[in-house]
C-alpha positions as a printed NumPy array, in Angstrom:
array([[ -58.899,   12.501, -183.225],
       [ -56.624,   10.07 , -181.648],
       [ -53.673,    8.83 , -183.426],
       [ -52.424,    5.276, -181.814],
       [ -50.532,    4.315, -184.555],
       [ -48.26 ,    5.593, -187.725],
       [ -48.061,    3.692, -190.699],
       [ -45.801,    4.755, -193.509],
       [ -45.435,    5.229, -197.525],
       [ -41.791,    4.353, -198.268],
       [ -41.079,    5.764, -201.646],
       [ -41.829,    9.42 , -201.721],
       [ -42.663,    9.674, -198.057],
       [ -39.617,    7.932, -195.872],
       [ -37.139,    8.834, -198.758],
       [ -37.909,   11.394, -201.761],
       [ -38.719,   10.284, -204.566],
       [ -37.512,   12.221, -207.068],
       [ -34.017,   12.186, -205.546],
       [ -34.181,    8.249, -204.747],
       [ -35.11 ,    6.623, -207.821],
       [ -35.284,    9.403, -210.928],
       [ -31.335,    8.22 , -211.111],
       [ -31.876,    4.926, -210.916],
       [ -34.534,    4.723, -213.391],
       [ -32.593,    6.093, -216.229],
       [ -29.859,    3.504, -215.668],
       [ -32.204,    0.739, -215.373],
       [ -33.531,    2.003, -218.956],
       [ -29.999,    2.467, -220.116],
       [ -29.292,   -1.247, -219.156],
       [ -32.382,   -2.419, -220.871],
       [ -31.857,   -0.613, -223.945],
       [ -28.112,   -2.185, -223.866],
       [ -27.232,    1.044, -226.772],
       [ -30.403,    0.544, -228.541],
       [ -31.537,    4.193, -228.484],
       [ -34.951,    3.463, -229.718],
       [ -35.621,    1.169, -227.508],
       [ -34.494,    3.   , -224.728],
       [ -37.418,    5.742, -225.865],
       [ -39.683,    3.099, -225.705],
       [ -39.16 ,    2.004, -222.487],
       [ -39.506,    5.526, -221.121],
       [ -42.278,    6.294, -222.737],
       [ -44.001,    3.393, -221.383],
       [ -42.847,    3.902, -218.122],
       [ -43.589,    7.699, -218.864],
       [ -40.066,    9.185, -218.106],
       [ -38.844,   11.965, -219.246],
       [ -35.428,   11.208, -220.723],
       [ -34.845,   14.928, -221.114],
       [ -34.904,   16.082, -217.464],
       [ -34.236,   12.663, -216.289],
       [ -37.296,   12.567, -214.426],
       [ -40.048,   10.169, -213.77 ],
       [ -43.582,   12.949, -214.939],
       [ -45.94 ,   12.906, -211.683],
       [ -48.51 ,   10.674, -214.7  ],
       [ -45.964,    7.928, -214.634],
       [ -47.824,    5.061, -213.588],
       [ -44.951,    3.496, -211.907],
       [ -44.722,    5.828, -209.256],
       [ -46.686,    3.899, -207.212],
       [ -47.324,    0.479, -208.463],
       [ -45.606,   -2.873, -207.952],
       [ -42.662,   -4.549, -209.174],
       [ -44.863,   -7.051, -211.005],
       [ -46.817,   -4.244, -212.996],
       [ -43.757,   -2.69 , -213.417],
       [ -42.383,   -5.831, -215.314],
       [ -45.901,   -5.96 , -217.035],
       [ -45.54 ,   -2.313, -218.504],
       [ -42.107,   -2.565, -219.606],
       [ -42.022,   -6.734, -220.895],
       [ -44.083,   -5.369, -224.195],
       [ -40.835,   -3.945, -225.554],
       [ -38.192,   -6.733, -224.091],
       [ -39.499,   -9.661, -226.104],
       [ -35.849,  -11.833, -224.838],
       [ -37.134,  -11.819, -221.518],
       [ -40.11 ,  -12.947, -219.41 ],
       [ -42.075,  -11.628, -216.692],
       [ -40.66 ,  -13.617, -213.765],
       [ -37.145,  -12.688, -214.883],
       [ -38.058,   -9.247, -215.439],
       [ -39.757,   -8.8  , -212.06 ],
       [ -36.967,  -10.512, -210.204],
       [ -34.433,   -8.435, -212.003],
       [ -36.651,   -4.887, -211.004],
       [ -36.717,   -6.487, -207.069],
       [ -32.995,   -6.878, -207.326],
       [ -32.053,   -3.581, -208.474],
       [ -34.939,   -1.985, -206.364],
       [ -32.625,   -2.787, -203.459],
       [ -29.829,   -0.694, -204.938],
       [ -31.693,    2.096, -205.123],
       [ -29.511,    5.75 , -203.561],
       [ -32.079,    6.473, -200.837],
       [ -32.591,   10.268, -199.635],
       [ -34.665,   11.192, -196.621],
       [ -36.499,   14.424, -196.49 ],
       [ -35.201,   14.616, -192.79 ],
       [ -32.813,   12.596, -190.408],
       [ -35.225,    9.903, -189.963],
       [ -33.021,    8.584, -186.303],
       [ -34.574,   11.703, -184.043],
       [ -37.994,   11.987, -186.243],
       [ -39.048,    8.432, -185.218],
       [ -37.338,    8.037, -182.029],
       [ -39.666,   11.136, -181.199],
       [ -42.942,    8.943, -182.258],
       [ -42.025,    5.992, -180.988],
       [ -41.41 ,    7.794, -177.438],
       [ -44.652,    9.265, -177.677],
       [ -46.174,    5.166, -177.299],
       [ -46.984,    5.191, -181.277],
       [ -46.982,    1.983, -182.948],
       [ -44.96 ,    2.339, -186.238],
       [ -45.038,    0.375, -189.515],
       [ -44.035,    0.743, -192.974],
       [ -46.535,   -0.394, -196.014],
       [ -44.672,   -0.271, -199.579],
       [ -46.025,   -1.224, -203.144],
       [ -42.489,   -2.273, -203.444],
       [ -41.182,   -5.919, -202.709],
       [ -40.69 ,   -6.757, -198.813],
       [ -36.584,   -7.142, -199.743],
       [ -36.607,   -3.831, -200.757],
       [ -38.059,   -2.475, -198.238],
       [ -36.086,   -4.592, -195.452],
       [ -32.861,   -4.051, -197.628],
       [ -33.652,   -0.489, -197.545],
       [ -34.686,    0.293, -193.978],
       [ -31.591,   -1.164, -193.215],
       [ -29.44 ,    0.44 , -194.958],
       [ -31.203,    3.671, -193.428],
       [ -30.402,    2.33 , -190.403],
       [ -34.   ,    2.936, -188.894],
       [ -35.83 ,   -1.277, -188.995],
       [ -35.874,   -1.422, -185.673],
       [ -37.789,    1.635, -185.335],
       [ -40.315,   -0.495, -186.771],
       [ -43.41 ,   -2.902, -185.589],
       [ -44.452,   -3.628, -189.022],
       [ -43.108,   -3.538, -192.241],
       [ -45.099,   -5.473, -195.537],
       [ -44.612,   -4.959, -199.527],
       [ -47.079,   -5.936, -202.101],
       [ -45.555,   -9.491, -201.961],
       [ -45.763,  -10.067, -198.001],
       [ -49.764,  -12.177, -198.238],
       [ -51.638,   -9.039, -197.627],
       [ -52.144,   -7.133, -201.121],
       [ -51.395,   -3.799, -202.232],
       [ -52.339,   -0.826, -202.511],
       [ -54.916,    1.103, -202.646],
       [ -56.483,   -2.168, -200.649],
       [ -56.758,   -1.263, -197.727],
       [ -55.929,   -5.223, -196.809],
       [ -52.366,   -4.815, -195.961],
       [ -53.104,   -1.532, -193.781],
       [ -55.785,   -3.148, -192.072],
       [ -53.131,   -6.369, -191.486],
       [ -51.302,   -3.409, -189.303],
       [ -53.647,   -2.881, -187.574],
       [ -54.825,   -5.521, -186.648],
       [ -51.617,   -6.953, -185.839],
       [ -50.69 ,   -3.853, -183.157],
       [ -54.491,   -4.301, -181.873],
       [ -55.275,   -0.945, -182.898],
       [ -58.409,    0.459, -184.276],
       [ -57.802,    1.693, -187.835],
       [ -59.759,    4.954, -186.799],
       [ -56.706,    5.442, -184.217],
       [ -53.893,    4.656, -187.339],
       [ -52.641,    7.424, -189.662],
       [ -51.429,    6.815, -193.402],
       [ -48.841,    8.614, -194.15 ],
       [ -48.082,    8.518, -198.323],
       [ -47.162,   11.005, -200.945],
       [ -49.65 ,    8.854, -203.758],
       [ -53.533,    9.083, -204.058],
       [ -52.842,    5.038, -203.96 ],
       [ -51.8  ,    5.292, -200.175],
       [ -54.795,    7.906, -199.499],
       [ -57.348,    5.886, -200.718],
       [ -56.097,    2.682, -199.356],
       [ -55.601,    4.455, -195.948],
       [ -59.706,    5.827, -196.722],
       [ -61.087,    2.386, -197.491],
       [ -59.07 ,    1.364, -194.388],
       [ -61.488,    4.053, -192.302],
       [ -57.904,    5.707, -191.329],
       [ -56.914,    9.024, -190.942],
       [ -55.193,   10.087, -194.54 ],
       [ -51.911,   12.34 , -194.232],
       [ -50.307,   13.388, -197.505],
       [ -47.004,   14.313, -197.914],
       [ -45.48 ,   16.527, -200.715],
       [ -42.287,   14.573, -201.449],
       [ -43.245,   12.512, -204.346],
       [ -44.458,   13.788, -207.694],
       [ -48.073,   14.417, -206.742],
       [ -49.106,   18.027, -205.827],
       [ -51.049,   19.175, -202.962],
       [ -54.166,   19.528, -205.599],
       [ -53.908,   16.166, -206.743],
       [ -53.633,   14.666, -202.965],
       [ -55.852,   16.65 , -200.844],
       [ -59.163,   15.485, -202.057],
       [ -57.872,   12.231, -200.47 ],
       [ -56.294,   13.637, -197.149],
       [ -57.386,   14.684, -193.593],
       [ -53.936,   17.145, -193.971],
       [ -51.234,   17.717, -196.378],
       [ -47.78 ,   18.491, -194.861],
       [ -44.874,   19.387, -196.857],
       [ -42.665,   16.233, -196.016],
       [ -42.885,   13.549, -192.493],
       [ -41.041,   16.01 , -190.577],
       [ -43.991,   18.013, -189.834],
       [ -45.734,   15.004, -188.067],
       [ -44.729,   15.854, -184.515],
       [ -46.194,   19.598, -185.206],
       [ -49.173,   17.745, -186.747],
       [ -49.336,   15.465, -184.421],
       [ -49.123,   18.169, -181.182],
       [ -52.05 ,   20.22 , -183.011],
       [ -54.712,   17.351, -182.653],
       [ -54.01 ,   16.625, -179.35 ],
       [ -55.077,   20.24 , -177.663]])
């Protein structure tokens, strides 16, 4: 096995997810409900959130889907409002999201990118989100690629936008890895004819994800040990 190229999750694999956007979520339903108590139930049930613990439940089916089927899920119960404006609000506040690594990011991928790895980032969220947010992490320019479900090349679990990195660091997707937290990113990275690597901070468990990986590993950090293991 020889790994050429890295491309990353963003949500639940370069920041946790439960500590990124559980918060955020139950704002953005306490905006939408605007008071309205009921409503505010609604919209968490639909977006199957726990009010309770605060917590998006590892079924929630926007873990790992866009900001358009976001809007779709939630627009059912917001009949003053549209899709467009719906999705464009979710992309907005998407970018104001508290990020929180699993590990200093600065030495992880300054280590990968010294070992001649090509790096990229593939998100279902919006490319300004995921600009605005590897920014603000301070880490972009660690990166060759970086695409969200709006950037021309799909999303997942296609394997078209993966296969755009590829192709557009000349590498053969059997040399890429996939690094994600969902079963979306493993079976995009599969269909892809990548090597799958599942990581354990998002909502998924290790049962749910390893039917779909070549390894699990607790969070990016073990990469480099990973990594160091294939190559004896």
């Amino acid at each position: 096995m020889i790994i050429k190229g890295i491309l990353f999750d963003k949500d639940g694999t370069l920041f946790d997810y439960g500590a990124t956007w559980n918060g955020w979520a139950l704002q953005l339903i306490s905006d939408l409900a605007a008071g309205d108590v009921t409503l505010g139930r609604r919209l968490a049930e639909a977006a199957d959130f726990d009010l309770a613990s605060g917590a998006f439940r590892p079924t929630s089916p926007m873990i790992a889907c866009t900001n358009r089927e976001a809007a779709e899920i939630l627009l059912p119960h917001l009949p003053d409002t549209d899709l467009a404006t719906l999705e464009e609000l979710l992309t907005l506040r998407a970018t104001e999201a508290p990020l929180a690594p699993p590990v200093d990011l600065h030495p992880l991928l300054d280590d990968l990118g010294g070992r001649g790895l090509a790096l990229g980032v593939m998100t279902n969220d919006s490319e300004q989100a995921a600009l605005v947010h590897l920014q603000e992490a301070k880490i972009l320019d660690r990166f060759d690629f970086v695409a969200g479900f709006d950037s021309g090349y799909g999303a997942k679990p296609a394997p078209t936008p993966l296969l755009a990195f590829a192709s557009r660091l000349g590498l053969e997707p059997a040399h890429v890895a996939m690094v994600g937290d969902s079963t979306h990113d493993l079976i995009a990275g599969r269909a892809a004819g990548m090597v799958t690597v599942a990581v354990l901070t998002g909502l998924a468990d290790a049962d749910t994800l390893g039917p779909h990986a070549d390894v699990v590993l607790p969070h990016i950090g073990h990469i480099p040990g990973w990594l160091a293991g294939i190559s004896v």
